[in-house]
Coordinates of C-alpha atoms in Angstrom, one line a residue:
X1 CA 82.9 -91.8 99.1
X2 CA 81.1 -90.7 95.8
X3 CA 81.4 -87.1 95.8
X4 CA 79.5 -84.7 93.8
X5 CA 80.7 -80.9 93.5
X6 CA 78.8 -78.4 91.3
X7 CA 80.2 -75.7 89.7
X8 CA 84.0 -75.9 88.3
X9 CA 85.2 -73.0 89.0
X10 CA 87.9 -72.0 91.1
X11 CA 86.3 -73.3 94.6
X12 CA 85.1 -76.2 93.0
X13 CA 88.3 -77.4 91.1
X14 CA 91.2 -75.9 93.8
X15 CA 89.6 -76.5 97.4
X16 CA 86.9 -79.0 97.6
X17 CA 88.6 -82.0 96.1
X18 CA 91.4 -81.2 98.3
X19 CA 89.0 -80.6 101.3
X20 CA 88.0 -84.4 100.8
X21 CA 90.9 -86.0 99.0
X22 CA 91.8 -88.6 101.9
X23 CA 88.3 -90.2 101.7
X24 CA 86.9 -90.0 98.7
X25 CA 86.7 -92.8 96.1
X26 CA 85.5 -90.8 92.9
X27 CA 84.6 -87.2 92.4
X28 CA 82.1 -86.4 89.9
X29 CA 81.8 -82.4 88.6
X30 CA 78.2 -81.1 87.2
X31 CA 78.2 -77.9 85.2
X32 CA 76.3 -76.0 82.5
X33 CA 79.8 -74.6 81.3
X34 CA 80.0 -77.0 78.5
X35 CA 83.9 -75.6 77.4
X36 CA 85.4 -76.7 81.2
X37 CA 83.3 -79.8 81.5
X38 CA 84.8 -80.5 77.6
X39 CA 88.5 -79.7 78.9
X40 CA 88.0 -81.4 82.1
X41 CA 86.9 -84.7 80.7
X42 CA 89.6 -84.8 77.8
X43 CA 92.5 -83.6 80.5
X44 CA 92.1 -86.7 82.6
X45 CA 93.8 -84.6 85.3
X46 CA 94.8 -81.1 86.8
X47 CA 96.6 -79.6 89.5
X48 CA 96.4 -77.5 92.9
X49 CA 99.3 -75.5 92.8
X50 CA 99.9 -74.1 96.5
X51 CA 102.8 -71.2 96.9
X52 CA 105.6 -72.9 98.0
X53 CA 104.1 -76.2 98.7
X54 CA 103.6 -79.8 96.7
X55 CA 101.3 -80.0 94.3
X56 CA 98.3 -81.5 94.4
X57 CA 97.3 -83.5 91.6
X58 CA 93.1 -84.4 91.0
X59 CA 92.6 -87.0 88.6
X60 CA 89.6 -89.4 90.0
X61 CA 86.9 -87.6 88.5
X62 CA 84.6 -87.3 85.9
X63 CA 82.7 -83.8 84.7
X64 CA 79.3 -83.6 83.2
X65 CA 77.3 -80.9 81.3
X66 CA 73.7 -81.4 83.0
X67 CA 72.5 -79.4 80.2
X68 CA 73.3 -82.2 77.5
X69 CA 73.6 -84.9 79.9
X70 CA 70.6 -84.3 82.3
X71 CA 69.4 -88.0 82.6
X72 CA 73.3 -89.5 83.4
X73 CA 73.8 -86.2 85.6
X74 CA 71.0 -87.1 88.0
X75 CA 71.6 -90.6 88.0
X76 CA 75.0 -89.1 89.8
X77 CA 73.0 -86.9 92.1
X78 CA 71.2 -90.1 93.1
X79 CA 74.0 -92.3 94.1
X80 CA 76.1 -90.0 95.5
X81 CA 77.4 -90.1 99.4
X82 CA 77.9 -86.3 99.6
X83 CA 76.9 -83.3 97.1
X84 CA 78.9 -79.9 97.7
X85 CA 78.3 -76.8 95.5
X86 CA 80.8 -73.8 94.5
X87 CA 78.3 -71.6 91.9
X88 CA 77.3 -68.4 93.8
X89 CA 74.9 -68.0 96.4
X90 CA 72.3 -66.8 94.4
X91 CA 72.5 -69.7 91.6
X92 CA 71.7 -72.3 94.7
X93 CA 68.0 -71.8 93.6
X94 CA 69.2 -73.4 90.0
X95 CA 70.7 -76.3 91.9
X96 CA 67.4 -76.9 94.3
X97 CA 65.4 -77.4 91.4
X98 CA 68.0 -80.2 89.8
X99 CA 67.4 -81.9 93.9
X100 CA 63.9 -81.8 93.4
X101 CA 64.5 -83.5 90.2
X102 CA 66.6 -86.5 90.9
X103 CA 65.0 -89.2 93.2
X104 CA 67.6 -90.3 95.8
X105 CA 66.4 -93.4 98.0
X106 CA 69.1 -93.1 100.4
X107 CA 70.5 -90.0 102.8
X108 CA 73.2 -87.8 100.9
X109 CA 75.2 -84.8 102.5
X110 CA 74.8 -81.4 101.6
X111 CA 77.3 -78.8 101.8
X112 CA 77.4 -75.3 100.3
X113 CA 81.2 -73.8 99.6
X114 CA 79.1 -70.7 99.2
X115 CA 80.4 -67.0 100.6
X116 CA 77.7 -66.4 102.1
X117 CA 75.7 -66.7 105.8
X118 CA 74.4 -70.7 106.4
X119 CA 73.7 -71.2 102.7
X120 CA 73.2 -75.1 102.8
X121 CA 70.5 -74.3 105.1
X122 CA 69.1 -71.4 102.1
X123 CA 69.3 -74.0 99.4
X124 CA 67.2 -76.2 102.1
X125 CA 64.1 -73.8 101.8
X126 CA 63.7 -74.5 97.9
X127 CA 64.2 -78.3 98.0
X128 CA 61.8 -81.1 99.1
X129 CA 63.1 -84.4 99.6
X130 CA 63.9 -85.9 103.2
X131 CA 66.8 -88.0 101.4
X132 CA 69.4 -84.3 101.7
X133 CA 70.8 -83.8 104.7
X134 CA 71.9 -79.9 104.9
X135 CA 74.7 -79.1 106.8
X136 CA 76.4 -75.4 107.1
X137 CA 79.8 -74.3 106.8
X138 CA 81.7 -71.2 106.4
X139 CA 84.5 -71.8 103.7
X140 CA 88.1 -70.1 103.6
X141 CA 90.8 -70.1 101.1
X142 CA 91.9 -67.1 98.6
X143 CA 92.4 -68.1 95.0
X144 CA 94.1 -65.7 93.1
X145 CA 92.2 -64.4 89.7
X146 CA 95.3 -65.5 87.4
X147 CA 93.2 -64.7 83.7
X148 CA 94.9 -68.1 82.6
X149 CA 92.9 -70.6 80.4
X150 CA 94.7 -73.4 82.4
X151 CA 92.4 -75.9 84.1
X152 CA 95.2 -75.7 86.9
X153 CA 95.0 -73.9 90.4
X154 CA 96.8 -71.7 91.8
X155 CA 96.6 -71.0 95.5
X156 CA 97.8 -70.4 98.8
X157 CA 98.5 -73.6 101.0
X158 CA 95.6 -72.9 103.6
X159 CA 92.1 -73.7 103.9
X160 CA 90.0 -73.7 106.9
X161 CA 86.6 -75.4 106.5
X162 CA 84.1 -75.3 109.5
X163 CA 80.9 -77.5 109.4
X164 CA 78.1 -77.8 112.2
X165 CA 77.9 -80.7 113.5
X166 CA 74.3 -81.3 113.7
X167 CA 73.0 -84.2 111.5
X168 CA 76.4 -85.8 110.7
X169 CA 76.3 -89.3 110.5
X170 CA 80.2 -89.9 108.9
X171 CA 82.3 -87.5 110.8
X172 CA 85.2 -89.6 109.0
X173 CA 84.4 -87.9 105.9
X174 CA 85.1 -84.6 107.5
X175 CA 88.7 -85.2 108.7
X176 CA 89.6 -82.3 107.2
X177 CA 87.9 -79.9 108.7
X178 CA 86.9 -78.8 111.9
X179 CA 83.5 -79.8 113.3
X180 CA 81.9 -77.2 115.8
X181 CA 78.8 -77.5 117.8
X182 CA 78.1 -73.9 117.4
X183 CA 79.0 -72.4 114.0
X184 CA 77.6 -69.0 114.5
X185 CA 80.5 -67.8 116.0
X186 CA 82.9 -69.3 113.6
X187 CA 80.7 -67.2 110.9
X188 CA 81.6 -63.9 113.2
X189 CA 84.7 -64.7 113.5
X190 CA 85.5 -65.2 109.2
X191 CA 83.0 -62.2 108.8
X192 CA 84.9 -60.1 110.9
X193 CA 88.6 -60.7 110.7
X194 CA 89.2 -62.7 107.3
X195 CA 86.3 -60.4 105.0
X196 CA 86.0 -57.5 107.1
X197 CA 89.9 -56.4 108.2
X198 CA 90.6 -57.5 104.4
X199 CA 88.3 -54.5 103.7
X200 CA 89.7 -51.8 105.6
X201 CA 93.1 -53.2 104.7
X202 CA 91.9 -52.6 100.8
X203 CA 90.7 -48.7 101.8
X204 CA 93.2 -47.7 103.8
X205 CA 95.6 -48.9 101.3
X206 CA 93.9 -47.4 98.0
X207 CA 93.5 -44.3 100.3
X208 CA 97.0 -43.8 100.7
X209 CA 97.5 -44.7 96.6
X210 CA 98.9 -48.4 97.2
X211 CA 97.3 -50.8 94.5
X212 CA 97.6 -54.3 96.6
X213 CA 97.3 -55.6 99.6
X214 CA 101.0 -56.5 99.9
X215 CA 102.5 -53.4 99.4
X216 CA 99.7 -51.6 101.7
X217 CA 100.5 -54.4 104.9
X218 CA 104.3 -52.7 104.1
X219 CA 103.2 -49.2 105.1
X220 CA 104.0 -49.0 109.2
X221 CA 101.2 -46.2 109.7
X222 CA 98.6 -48.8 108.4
X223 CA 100.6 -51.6 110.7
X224 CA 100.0 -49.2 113.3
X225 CA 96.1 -49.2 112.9
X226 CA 95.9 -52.7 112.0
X227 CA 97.7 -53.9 116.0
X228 CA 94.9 -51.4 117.4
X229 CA 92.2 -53.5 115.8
X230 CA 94.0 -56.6 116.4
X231 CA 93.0 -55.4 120.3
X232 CA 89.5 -54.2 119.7
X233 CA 88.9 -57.4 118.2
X234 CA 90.2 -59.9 120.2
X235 CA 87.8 -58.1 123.2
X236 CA 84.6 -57.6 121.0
X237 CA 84.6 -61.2 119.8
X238 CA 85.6 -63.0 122.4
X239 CA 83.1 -61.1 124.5
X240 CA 80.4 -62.4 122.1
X241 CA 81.3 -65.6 121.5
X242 CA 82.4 -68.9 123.5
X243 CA 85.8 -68.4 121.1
X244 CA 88.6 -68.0 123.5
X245 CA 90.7 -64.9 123.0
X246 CA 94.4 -67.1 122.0
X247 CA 92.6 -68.4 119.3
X248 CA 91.2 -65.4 117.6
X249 CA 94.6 -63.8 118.1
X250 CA 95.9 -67.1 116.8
X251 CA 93.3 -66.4 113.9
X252 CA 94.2 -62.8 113.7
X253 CA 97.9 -63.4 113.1
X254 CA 97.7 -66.4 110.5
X255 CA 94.9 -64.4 108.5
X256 CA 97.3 -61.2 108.1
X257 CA 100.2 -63.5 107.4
X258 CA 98.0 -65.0 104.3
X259 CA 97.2 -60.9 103.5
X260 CA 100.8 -60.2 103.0
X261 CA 101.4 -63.2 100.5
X262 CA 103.4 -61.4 97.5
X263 CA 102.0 -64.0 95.5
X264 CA 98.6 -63.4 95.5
X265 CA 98.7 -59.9 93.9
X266 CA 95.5 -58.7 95.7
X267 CA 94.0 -55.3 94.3
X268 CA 92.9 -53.0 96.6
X269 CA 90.2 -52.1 94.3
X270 CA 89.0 -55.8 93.6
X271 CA 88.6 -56.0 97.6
X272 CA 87.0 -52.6 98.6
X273 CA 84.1 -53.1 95.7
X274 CA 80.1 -53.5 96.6
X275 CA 81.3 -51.0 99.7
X276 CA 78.0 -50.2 100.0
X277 CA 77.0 -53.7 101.4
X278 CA 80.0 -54.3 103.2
X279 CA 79.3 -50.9 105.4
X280 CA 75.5 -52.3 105.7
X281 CA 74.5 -52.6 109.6
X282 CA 74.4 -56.3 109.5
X283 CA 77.6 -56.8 107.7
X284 CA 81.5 -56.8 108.3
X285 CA 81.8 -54.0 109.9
X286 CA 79.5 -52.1 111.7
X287 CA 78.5 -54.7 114.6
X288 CA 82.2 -54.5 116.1
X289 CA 81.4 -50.4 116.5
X290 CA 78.2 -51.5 118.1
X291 CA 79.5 -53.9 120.8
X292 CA 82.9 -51.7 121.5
X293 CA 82.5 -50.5 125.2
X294 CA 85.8 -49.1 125.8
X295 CA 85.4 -45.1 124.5
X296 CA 89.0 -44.2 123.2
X297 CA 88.8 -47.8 121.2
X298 CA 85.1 -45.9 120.3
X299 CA 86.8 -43.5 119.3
X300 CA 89.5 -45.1 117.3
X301 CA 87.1 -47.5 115.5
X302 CA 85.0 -44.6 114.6
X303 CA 88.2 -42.7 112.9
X304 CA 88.2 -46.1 110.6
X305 CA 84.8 -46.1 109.5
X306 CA 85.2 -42.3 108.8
X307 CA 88.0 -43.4 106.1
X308 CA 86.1 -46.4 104.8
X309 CA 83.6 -43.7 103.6
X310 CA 86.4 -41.8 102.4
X311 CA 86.6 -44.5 99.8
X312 CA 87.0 -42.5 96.1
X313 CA 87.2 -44.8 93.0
X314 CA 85.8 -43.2 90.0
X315 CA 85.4 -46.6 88.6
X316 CA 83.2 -47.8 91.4
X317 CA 79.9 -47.2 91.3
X318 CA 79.0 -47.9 95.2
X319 CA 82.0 -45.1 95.4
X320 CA 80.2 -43.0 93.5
X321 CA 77.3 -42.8 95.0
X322 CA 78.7 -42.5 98.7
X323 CA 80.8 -39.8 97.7
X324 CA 78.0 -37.9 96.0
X325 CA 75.8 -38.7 99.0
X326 CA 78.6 -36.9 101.2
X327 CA 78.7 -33.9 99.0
X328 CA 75.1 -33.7 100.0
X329 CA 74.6 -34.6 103.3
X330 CA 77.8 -34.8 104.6
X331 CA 80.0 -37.6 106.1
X332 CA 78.0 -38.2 109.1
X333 CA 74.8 -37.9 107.1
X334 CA 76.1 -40.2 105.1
X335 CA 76.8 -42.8 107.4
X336 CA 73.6 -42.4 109.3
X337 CA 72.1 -43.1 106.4
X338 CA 73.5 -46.5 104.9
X339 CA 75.3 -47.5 108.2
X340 CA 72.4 -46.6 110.6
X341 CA 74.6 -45.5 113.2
X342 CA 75.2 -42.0 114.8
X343 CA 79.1 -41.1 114.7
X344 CA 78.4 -37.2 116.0

């Protein structure tokens, strides 16, 4: 299998050549960052450096600056068997318009390592050509910022990829990860226990003056919390979904083990930013308050929210303005107002 990945970043170098390392034949990166496509090309190789696991070495690949090398870049768009990107949701529109460009006369999979809600199926709304097949995913694997000019990657052993299986023609391709029928409720279920418990874990930590996640999964007050949630959201998901309750407790467990990694160094601050979206109606938290029927779990759930708002990082401007907005209005006020729900 040719694959094509775009973006070199940390997605695209440490988890989607690993995603697809048992079947394909030659990877081919596409960039505009002319100093990692320069390094990658002239370093023949890299590694994906796993905490306490083998290395992974990459070295079947080629990189390409589609800036300078626009002609040769879409001639590798053309031919490929399946294109995956890893640039930011909101740079897919650049990546539609390189699609539109190249002329591909055969059917070529399309899968967006994006964190965001169906984004292969977002980049499908700006691109016209029959040839793409779009297929969603929801991607998982934490990747440590390590500030190091090293093309190699560092990062914890798991990854969980889960792709829809509608318009799959090779499911060999995808041996390594799992194919669904329905992945809206694998979306809930990352949204809910891998983003959203990392946020409260990242607020009630920084609350109580811990820096990272490690040392705040130490504190047995915040354990404490964390097993009531564990409960409240083994009943709200499994209630919405057709995911069975042993595995999202299953899913509850291994994501909290991954949390309390010492070697991922997690800030507490770097997790609990754009609070402002994250406390959204629509978002990580606020739906589980919305389907909770059992009243002291209500209650409980509500306590959390209360502290998430409680949130106060001068250095943060979505904390900033929620804590000015409380000054104001108050707390509840507060959370009427950007989490449209009535806590009275």
């Amino acid at each position: 299998m040719k694959l094509v990945i775009f973006g070199s970043g940390n997605i695209g170098r440490g988890l989607i050549p690993e995603v697809f390392y048992n079947s394909v034949l030659e990877i081919s990166f596409i960039d505009v960052n002319k100093e990692v496509i320069d390094r990658l090309n002239s370093t023949k190789s890299y590694k994906i450096s796993k905490f306490k696991s083998q290395d992974l070495v990459i070295s079947n690949y080629k990189a390409y600056n589609i800036k300078e090398n626009k002609p040769e870049a879409l001639s590798i768009i053309e031919n490929a068997d399946l294109i995956t990107t890893a640039v930011g949701f909101n740079n897919l529109k650049f990546i539609a318009e390189y699609l539109n460009e190249a002329k591909p006369n055969k059917k070529i999979d399309v899968i967006c390592f994006e964190n965001n809600v169906r984004p292969a199926s977002h980049l499908s709304t700006m691109v016209n050509n029959e040839n793409y097949i779009f297929i969603d995913a929801t991607v998982d694997r934490i990747i440590p910022n390590t500030n190091s000019n090293s093309l190699d990657i560092l990062c914890e052993p798991y990854y969980n990829v889960v792709i829809e299986k509608n318009n799959i023609s090779n499911f060999n391709n995808y041996s390594n990860c799992k194919v669904v029928d329905q992945l809206d409720d694998y979306i809930k279920l990352k949204l809910f226990i891998v983003n959203g418990l990392h946020f409260i874990i990242a607020v009630l930590g920084h609350n109580r003056k811990y820096n990272k996640i490690h040392l705040t999964l130490k504190d047995p007050e915040i354990i404490s919390k964390i097993n009531t949630l564990k409960k409240i959201y083994i009943e709200t998901i499994s209630s919405t979904t057709s995911i069975s309750k042993e595995y999202i407790e299953q899913y509850f467990d291994n994501t909290l083990d991954r949390f309390k990694q010492e070697e991922l160094n997690d800030d507490n601050v770097r997790i609990a930013r754009n609070m402002i979206l994250k406390l959204s109606p629509d978002n990580r938290i606020i739906p589980i308050y919305n389907i909770i029927n059992n009243v002291q779990e209500k209650e409980f759930y509500k306590s959390i929210i209360m502290e998430l708002y409680k949130y106060n990082n001068p250095n943060d401007d979505d904390s900033k303005i929620i804590q000015e907005s409380i000054k104001i209005i108050g707390i509840n006020g507060t959370i009427k107002q950007y989490s449209k729900i009535d806590i009275k």
